[in-house]
Short mmCIF file of C-alpha atoms and ligand atoms in Angstrom, two decimals:
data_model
loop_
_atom_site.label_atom_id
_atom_site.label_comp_id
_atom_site.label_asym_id
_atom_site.label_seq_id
_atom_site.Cartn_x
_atom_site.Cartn_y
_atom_site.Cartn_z
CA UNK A 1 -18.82 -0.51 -15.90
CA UNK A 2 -16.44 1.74 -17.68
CA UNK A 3 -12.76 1.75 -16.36
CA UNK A 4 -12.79 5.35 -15.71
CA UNK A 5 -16.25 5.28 -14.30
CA UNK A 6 -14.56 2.52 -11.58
CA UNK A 7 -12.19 5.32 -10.57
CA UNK A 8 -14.24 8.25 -10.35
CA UNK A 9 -16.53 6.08 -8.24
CA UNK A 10 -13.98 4.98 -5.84
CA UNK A 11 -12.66 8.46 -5.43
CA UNK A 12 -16.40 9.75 -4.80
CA UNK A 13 -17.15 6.86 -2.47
CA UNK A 14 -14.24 7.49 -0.30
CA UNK A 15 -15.20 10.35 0.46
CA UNK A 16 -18.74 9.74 1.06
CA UNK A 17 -17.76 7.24 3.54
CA UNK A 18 -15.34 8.53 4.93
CA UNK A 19 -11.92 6.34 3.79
CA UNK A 20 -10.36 9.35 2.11
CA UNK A 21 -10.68 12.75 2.26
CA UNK A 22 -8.80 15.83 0.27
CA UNK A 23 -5.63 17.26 2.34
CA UNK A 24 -6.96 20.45 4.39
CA UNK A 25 -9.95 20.86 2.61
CA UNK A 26 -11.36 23.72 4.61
CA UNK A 27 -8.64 25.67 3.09
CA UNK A 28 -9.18 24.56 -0.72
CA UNK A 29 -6.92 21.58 -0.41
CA UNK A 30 -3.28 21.35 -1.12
CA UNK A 31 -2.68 19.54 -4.73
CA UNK A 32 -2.68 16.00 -4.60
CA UNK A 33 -2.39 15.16 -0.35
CA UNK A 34 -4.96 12.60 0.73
CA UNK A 35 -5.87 12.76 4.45
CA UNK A 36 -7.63 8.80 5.45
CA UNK A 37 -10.41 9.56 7.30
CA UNK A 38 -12.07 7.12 10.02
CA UNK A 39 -12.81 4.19 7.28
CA UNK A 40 -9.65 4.68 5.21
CA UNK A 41 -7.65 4.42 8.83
CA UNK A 42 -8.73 1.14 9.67
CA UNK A 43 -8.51 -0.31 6.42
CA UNK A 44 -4.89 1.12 5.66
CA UNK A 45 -4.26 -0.71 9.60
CA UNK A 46 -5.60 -3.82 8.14
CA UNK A 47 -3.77 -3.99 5.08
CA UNK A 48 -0.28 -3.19 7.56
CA UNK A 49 -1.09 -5.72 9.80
CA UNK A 50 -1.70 -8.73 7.64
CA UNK A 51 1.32 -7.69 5.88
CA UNK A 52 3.63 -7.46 9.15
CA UNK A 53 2.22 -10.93 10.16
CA UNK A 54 2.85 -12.38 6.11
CA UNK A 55 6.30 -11.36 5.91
CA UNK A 56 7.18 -10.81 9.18
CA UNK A 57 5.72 -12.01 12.43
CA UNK A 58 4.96 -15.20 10.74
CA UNK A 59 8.52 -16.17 9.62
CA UNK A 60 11.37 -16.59 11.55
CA UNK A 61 14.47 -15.17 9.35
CA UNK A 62 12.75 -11.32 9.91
CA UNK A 63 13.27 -9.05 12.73
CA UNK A 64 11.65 -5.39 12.96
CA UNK A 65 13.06 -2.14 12.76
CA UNK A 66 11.63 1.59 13.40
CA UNK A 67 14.23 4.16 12.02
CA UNK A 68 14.37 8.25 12.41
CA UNK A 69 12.54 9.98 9.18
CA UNK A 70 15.20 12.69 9.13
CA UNK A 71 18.86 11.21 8.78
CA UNK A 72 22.22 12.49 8.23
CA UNK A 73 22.83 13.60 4.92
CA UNK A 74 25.86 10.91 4.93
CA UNK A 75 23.03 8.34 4.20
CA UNK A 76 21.86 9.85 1.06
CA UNK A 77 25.48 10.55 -0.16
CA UNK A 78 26.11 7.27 0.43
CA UNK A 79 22.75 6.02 -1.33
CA UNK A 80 23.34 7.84 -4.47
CA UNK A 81 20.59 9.94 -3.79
CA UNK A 82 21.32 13.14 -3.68
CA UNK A 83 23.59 12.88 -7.00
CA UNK A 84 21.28 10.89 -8.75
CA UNK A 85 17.63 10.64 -7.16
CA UNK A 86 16.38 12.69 -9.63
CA UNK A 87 13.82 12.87 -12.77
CA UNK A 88 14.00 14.60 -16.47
CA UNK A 89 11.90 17.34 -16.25
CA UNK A 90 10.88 20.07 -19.30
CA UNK A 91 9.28 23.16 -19.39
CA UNK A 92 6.55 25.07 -22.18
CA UNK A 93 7.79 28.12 -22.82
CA UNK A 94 4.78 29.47 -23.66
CA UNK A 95 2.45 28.09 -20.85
CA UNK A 96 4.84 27.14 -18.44
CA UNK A 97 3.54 23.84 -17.11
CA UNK A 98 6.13 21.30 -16.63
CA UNK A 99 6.24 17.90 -17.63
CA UNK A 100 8.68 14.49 -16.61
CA UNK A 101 10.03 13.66 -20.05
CA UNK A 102 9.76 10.20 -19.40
CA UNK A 103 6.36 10.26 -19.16
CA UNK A 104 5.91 12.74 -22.24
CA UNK A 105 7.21 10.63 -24.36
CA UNK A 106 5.50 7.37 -23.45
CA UNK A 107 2.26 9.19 -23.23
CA UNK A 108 2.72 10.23 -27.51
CA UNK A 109 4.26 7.10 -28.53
CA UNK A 110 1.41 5.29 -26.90
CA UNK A 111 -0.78 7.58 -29.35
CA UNK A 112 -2.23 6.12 -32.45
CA UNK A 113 -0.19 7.42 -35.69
CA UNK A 114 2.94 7.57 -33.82
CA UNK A 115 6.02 7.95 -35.84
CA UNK A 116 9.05 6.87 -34.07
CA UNK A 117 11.04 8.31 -37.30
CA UNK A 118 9.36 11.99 -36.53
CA UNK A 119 10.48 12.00 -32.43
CA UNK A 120 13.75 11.17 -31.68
CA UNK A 121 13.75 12.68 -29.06
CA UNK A 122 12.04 15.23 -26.64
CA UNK A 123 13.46 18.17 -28.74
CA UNK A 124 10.75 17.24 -31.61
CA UNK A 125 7.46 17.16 -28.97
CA UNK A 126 5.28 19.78 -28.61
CA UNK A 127 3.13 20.86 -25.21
CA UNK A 128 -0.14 19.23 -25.69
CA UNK A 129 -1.61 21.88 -23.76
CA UNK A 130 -0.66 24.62 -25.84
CA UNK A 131 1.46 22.91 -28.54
CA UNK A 132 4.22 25.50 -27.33
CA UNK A 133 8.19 24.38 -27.40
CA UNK A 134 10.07 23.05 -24.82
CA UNK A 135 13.29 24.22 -22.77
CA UNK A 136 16.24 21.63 -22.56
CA UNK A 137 15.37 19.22 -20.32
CA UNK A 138 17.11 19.56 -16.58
CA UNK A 139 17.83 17.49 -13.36
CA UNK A 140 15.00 17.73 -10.81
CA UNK A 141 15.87 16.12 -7.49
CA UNK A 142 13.16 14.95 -5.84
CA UNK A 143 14.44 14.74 -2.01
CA UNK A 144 12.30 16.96 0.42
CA UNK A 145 15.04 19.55 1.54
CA UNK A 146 14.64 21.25 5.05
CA UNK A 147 17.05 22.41 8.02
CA UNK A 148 17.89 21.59 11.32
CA UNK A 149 17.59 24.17 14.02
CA UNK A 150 17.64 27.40 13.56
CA UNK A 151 20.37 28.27 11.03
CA UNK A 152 19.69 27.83 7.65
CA UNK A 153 23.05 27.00 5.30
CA UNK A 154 24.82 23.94 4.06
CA UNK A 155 26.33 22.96 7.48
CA UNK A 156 22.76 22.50 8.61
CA UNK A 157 20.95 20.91 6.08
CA UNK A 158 18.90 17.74 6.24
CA UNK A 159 16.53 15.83 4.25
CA UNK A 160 13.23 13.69 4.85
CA UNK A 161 13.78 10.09 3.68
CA UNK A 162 12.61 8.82 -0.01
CA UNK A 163 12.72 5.43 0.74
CA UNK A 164 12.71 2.97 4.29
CA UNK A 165 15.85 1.44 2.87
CA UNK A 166 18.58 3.94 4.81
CA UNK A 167 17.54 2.91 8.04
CA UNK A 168 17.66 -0.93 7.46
CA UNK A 169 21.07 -0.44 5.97
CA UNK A 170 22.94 1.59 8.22
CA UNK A 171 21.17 -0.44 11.44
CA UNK A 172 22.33 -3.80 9.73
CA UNK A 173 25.60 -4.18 12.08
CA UNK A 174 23.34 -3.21 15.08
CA UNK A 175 20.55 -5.60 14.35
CA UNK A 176 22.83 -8.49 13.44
CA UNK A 177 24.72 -8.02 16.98
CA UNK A 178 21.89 -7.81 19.01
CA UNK A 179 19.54 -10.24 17.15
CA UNK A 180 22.69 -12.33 16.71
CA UNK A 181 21.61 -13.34 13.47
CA UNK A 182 23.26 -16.20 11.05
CA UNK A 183 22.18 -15.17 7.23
CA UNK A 184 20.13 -15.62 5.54
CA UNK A 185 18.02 -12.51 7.43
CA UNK A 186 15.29 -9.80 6.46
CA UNK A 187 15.23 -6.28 8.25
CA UNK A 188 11.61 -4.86 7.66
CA UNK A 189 9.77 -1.44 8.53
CA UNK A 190 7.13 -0.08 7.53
CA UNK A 191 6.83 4.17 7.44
CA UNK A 192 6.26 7.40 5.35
CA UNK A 193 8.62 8.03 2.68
CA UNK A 194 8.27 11.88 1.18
CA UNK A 195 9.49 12.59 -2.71
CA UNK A 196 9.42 15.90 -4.16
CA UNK A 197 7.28 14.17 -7.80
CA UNK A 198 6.97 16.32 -10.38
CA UNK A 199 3.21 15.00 -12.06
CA UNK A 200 1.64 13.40 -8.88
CA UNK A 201 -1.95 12.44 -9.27
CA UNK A 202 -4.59 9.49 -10.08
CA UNK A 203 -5.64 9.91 -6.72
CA UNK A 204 -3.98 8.40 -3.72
CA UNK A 205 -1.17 6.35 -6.92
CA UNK A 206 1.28 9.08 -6.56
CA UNK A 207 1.59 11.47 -3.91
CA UNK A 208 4.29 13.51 -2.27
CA UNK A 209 3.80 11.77 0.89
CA UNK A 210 3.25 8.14 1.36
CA UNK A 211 3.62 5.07 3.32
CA UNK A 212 6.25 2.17 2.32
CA UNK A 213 6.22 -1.93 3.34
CA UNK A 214 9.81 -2.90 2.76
CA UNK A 215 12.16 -5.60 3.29
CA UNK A 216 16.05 -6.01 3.02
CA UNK A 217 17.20 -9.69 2.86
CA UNK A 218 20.55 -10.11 3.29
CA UNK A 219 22.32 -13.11 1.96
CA UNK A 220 25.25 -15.35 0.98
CA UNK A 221 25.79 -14.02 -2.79
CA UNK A 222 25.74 -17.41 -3.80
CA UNK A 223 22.32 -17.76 -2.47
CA UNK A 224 20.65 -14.79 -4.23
CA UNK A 225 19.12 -16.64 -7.29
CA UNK A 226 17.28 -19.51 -5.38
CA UNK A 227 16.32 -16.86 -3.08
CA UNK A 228 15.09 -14.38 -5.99
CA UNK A 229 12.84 -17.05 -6.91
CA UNK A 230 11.71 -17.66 -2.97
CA UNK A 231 10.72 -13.80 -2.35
CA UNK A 232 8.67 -14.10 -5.53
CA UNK A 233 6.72 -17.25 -4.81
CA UNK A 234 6.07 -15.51 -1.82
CA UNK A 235 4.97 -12.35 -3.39
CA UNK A 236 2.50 -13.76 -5.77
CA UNK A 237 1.32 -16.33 -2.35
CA UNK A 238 0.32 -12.47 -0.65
CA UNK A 239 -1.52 -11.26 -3.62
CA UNK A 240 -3.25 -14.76 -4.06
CA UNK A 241 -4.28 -15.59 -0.65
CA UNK A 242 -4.00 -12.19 1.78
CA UNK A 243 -5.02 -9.66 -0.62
CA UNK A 244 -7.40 -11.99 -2.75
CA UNK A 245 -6.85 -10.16 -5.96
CA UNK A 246 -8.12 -10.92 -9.22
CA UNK A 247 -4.09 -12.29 -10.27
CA UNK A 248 -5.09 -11.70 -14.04
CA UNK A 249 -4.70 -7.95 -13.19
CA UNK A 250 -1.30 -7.93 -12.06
CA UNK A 251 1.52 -8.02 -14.23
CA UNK A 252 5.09 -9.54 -13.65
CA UNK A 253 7.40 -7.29 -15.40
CA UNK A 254 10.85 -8.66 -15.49
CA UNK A 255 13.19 -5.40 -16.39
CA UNK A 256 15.64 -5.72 -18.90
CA UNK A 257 19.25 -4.97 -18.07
CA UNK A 258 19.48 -1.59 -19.61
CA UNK A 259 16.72 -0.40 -17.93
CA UNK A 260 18.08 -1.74 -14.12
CA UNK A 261 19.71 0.15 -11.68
CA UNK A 262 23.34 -0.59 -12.62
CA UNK A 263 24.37 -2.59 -9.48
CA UNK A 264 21.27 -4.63 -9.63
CA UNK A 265 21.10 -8.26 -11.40
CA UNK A 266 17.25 -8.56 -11.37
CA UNK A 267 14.25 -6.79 -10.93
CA UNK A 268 11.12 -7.60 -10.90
CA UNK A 269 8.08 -4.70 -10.78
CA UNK A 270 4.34 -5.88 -10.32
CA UNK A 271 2.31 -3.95 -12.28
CA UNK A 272 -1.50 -3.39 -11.86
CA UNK A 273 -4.12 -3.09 -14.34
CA UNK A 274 -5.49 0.68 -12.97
CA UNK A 275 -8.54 2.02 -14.31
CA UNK A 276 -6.09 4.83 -15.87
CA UNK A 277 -3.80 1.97 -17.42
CA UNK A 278 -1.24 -0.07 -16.17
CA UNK A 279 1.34 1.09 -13.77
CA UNK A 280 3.49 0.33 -11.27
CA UNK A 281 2.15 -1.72 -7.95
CA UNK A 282 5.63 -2.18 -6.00
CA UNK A 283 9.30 -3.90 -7.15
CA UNK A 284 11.36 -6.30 -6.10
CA UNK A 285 15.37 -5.66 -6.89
CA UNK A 286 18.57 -7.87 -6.26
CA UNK A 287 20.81 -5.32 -5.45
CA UNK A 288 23.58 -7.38 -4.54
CA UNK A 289 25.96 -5.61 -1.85
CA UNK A 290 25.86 -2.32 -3.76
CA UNK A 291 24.69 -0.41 -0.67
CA UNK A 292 26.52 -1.74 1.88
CA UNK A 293 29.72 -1.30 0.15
CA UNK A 294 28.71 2.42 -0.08
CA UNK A 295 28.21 2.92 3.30
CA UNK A 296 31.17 1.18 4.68
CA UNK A 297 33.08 3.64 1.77
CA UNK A 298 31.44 7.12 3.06
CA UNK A 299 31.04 5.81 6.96
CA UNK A 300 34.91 4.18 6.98
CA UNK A 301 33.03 1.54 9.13
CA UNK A 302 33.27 -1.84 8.56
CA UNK A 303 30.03 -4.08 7.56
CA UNK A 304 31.59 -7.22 6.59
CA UNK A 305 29.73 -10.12 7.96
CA UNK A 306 31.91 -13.45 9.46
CA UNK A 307 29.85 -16.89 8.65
CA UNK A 308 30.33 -18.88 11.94
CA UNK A 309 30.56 -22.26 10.61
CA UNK A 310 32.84 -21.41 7.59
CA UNK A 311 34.54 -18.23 9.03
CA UNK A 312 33.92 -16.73 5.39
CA UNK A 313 33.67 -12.99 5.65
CA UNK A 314 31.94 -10.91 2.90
CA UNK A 315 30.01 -8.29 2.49
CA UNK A 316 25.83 -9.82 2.87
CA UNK A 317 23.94 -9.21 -0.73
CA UNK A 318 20.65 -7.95 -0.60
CA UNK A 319 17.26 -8.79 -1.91
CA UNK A 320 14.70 -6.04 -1.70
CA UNK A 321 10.74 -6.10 -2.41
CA UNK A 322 8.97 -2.75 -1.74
CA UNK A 323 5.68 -2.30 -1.26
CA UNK A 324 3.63 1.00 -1.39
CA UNK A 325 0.52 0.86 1.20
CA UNK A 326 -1.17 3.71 -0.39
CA UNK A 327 -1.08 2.06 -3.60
CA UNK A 328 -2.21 -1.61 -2.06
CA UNK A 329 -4.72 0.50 -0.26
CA UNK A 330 -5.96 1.73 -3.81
CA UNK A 331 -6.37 -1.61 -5.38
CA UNK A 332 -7.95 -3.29 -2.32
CA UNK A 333 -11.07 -0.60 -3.14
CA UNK A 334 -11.14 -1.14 -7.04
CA UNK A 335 -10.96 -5.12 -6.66
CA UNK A 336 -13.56 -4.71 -3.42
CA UNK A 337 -15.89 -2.34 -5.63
CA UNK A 338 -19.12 -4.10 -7.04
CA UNK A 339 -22.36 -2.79 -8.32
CA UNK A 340 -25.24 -5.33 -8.36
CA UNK A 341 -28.90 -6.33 -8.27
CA UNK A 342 -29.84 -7.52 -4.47
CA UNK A 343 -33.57 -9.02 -4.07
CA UNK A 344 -35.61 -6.49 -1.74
CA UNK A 345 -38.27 -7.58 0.84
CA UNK A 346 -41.01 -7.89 -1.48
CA UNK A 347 -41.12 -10.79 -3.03
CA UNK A 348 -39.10 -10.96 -6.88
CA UNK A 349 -38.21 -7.86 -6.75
CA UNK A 350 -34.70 -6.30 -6.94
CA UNK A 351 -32.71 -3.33 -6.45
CA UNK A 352 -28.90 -1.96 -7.30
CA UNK A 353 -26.62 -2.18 -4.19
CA UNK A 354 -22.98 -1.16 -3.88
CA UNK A 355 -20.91 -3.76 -2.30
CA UNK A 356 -17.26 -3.15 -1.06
CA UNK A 357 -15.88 -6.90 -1.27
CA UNK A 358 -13.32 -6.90 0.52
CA UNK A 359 -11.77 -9.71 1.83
CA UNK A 360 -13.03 -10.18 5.10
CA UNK A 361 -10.15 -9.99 7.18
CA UNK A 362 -9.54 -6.75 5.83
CA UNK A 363 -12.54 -5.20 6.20
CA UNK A 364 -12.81 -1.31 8.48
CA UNK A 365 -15.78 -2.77 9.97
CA UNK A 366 -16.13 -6.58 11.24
CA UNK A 367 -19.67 -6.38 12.63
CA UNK A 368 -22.55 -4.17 12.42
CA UNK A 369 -24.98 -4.18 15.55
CA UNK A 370 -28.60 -3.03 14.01
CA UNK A 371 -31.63 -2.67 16.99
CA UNK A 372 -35.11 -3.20 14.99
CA UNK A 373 -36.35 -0.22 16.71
CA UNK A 374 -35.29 2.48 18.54
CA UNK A 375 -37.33 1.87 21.41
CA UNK A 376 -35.23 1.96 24.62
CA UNK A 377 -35.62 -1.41 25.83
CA UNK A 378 -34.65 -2.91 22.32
CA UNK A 379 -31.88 -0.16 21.74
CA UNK A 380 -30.29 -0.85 25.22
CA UNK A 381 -30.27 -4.72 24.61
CA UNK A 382 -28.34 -3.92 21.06
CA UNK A 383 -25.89 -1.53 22.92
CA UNK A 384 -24.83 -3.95 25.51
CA UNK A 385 -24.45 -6.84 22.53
CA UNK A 386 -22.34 -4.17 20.40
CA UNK A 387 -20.38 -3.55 23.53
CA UNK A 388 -19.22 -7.12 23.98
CA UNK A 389 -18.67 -7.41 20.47
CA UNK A 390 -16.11 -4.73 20.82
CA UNK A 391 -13.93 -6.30 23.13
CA UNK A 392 -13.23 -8.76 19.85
CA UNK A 393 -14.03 -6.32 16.96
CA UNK A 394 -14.50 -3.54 15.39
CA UNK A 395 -18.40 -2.83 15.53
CA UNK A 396 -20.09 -0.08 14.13
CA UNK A 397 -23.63 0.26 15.96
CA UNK A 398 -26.59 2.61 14.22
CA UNK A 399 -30.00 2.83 14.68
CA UNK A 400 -31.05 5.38 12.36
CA UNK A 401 -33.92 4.81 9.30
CA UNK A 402 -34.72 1.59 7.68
CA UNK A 403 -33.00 -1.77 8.01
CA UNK A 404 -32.81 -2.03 4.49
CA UNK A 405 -31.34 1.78 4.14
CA UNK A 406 -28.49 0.55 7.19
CA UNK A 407 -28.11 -3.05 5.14
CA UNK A 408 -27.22 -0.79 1.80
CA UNK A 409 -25.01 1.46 4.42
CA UNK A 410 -22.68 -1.37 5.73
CA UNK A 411 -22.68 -2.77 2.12
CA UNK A 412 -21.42 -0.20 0.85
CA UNK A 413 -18.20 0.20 3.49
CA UNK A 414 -17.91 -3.49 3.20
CA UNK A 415 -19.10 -4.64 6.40
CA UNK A 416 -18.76 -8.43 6.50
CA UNK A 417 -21.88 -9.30 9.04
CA UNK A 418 -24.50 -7.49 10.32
CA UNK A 419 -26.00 -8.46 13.54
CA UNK A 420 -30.14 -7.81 14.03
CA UNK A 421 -31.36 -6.96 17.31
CA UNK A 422 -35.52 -7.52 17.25
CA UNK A 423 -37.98 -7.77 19.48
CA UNK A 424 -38.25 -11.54 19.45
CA UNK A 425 -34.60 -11.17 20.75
CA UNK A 426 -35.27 -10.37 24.36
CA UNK A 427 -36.96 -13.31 24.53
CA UNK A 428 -35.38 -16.12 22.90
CA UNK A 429 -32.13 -14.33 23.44
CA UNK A 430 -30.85 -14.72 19.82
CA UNK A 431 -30.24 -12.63 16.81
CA UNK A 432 -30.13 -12.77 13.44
CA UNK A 433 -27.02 -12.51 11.47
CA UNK A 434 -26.74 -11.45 7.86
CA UNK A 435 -23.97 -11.93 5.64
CA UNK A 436 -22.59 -9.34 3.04
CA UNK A 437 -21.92 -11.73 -0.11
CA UNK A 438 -24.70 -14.05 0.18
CA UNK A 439 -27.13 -11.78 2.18
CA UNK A 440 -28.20 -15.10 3.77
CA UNK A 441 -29.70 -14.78 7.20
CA UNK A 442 -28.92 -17.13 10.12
CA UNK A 443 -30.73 -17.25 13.65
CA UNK A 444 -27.55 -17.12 16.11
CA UNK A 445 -27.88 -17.65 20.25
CA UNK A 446 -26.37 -14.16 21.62
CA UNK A 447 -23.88 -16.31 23.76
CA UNK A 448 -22.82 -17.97 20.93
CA UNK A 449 -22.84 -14.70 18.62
CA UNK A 450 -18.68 -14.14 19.58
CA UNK A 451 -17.69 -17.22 18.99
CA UNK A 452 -20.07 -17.97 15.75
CA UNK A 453 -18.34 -14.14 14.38
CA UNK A 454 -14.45 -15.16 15.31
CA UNK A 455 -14.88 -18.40 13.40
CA UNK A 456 -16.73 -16.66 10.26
CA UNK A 457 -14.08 -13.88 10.16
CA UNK A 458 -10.68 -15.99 10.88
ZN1 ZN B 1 2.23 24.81 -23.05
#
């Protein structure tokens, strides 16, 4: 399968199925906003879950935190954002489509015949739309602006959040007191994050709107190397064994020092091998005690921390992995997708499936409850079995055409086990279970059907 083909089936799947639709599509859509339909819900739920209980309900140095979407402005003075939360942009003068000059130029110099000698700089590129010229390139600042009641000037302005980060930081004295915490700690939350991007697209990858999975870890500074090298092992442990991705498509870019944030000593992005190349996956940055320095400047409240076995005080450092869900969400589909040859019921013959692999705890739908025939006795029997079920799981239920055709169906949203209801059923009071990766078939006693399903799917 060609890369590009991968994507464009994804995409078309999605919205097939129902994981992902386009934002307000009765009206046309609005330009790159994703709405998750019923599918894309429960699999964006799945992939938050098991990452709360990795890196959060599962360890006992992180506590939780929910924080406010709209902040005071302080915050993002205090951040750096508003000053410097910005990108490059340039505009054709001829066809007036603007571009992020970042990504201009590493689109042409990763162009065969590329002369580094000819472009210095963005002065000597031309618009590959229309191969007009370019204006000077100017500051775009990409927070979402809005105002607060009903007047609209400076005194009232606000902005949504670009990042989870704010909340953890300014909460840190409240969450230490209450928790009363020793370090080493982690604050985490997980919520949606809004930035004004210039070139969003590749699907769900970059969008205006999206959810983040973040964590700050605040530490002794003289901890932060060992403990670098801890969140890392970590890292690659969740891609390995949670998200079960192929780890040859992930790529462990260490960023050099002119290209960090200035405060930060290390940082580390994952990158992912997309159909459309590779980009970023999420990042994880040392940014030693950069912001709560800044906050204790613009707040004039102090966020020194007192060790209470040495009586050291300092200012905690910080260690911070992000991760986008959207963008975990996208490579969850393109490792799950598979095309492949599944035997039929006659005998040596075969037949092209789609399978959604996904890892099984991830999976929208745990079981499928299938009734042979829609007769009432038989369909009544499968209803009551799909309605224990659902005390446990999430069961999807349907009656409709051939087994085969409702097989290919669950296949194809990645279904991990179907359950068969037949006539054979109401007497010997068992039914037959078929699994998604094998398609192997297993006679199962309905009182043992629960516990036979929790076991298979743990
Ligand atoms: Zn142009």
């Amino acid at each position: 399968m060609q890369q590009n083909d991968l994507m464009e089936k994804v995409v078309s799947l999605c919205k097939r199925r129902g994981f992902i639709f386009p934002g307000s599509e009765i009206y046309g859509g609005l330009a790159n906003s994703w709405d998750y339909g019923p599918l894309g819900h429960l699999l964006k739920q799945n992939i938050k879950n098991a990452w709360w209980k990795f890196f959060v309900q599962e360890r006992e140095d992180m506590v939780p935190l929910d924080t406010a979407i709209i902040m005071n402005p302080k915050v993002w003075e205090a951040s750096g954002h508003l000053q410097n939360f910005s990108d490059e942009l340039v505009e054709c003068k001829s066809c007036h489509r603007r571009f992020r000059t970042d990504h201009l130029l590493a689109a042409i110099s990763a162009k065969p015949g590329y002369d580094k000698e000819k472009i210095r700089s963005i002065k000597d590129v031309r618009c590959p739309d229309c191969n007009g010229e370019f204006t000077a390139p100017k500051s775009f600042n990409l927070m979402f602006k809005t105002f607060l009641g009903t007047t609209e000037d400076s005194t009232t302005v606000a902005y949504l959040r670009p990042e989870t980060a704010g909340g953890m930081f300014v909460n840190f004295k409240n969450v230490q007191q209450t928790t009363r915490r020793r370090l080493p700690f982690g604050i985490a939350q997980i919520g949606k994050n809004f930035r004004n991007e210039i070139t969003p697209g590749n699907f769900i990858f970059r969008t205006r709107e999206f959810e983040i999975g973040e964590f700050e870890y605040f530490i002794n500074p003289k901890d932060w190397e060992k403990t670098f090298e801890m969140w890392l092992s970590e890292i690659k442990r969740w891609w390995k064994d949670v998200m079960c991705v192929n780890m040859e498509n992930l790529v462990w870019h260490e960023i050099e020092e002119g290209d960090r944030a200035h405060y930060s000593k290390r940082t580390v992005d994952i990158e992912y091998n997309y159909p459309f190349g590779l980009g970023e996956l999420h990042g994880i940055a040392y940014r030693t005690d950069f912001d709560l320095s800044r906050h204790e400047k613009v707040s004039g409240q102090d966020l020194h921390y007192t060790d209470p076995e040495t009586n050291e005080k300092f200012l905690p450092h910080v260690i911070e992995p992000t991760f986008g869900i959207d963008r975990m969400l996208l490579v969850s589909l393109l490792e799950a997708y598979t095309e492949e040859e599944a035997p039929t019921a006659d005998e040596g013959e075969t037949e092209a499936r789609v399978v959604l692999k996904f890892p099984k705890h991830l999976a929208p739908i745990k079981v499928a409850v299938l009734p042979l025939s829609k007769k009432e006795e038989l369909s009544s029997f499968a209803k009551q079995i799909a309605g224990d079920l659902r005390k446990n799981f999430q069961v999807d239920y349907d009656e409709t055409q051939s087994i085969g055709k409702r097989y290919r169906r669950q296949d194809e949203i990645g279904t991990p086990y179907c359950v068969t209801v037949d006539f054979d059923s109401l007497e010997d009071k068992k039914v037959t279970v078929r699994d998604r990766d094998t398609m192997q078939q297993e006679r199962i006693e309905i009182t043992k059907l629960k516990e036979y399903l929790a076991d298979k799917l743990k």
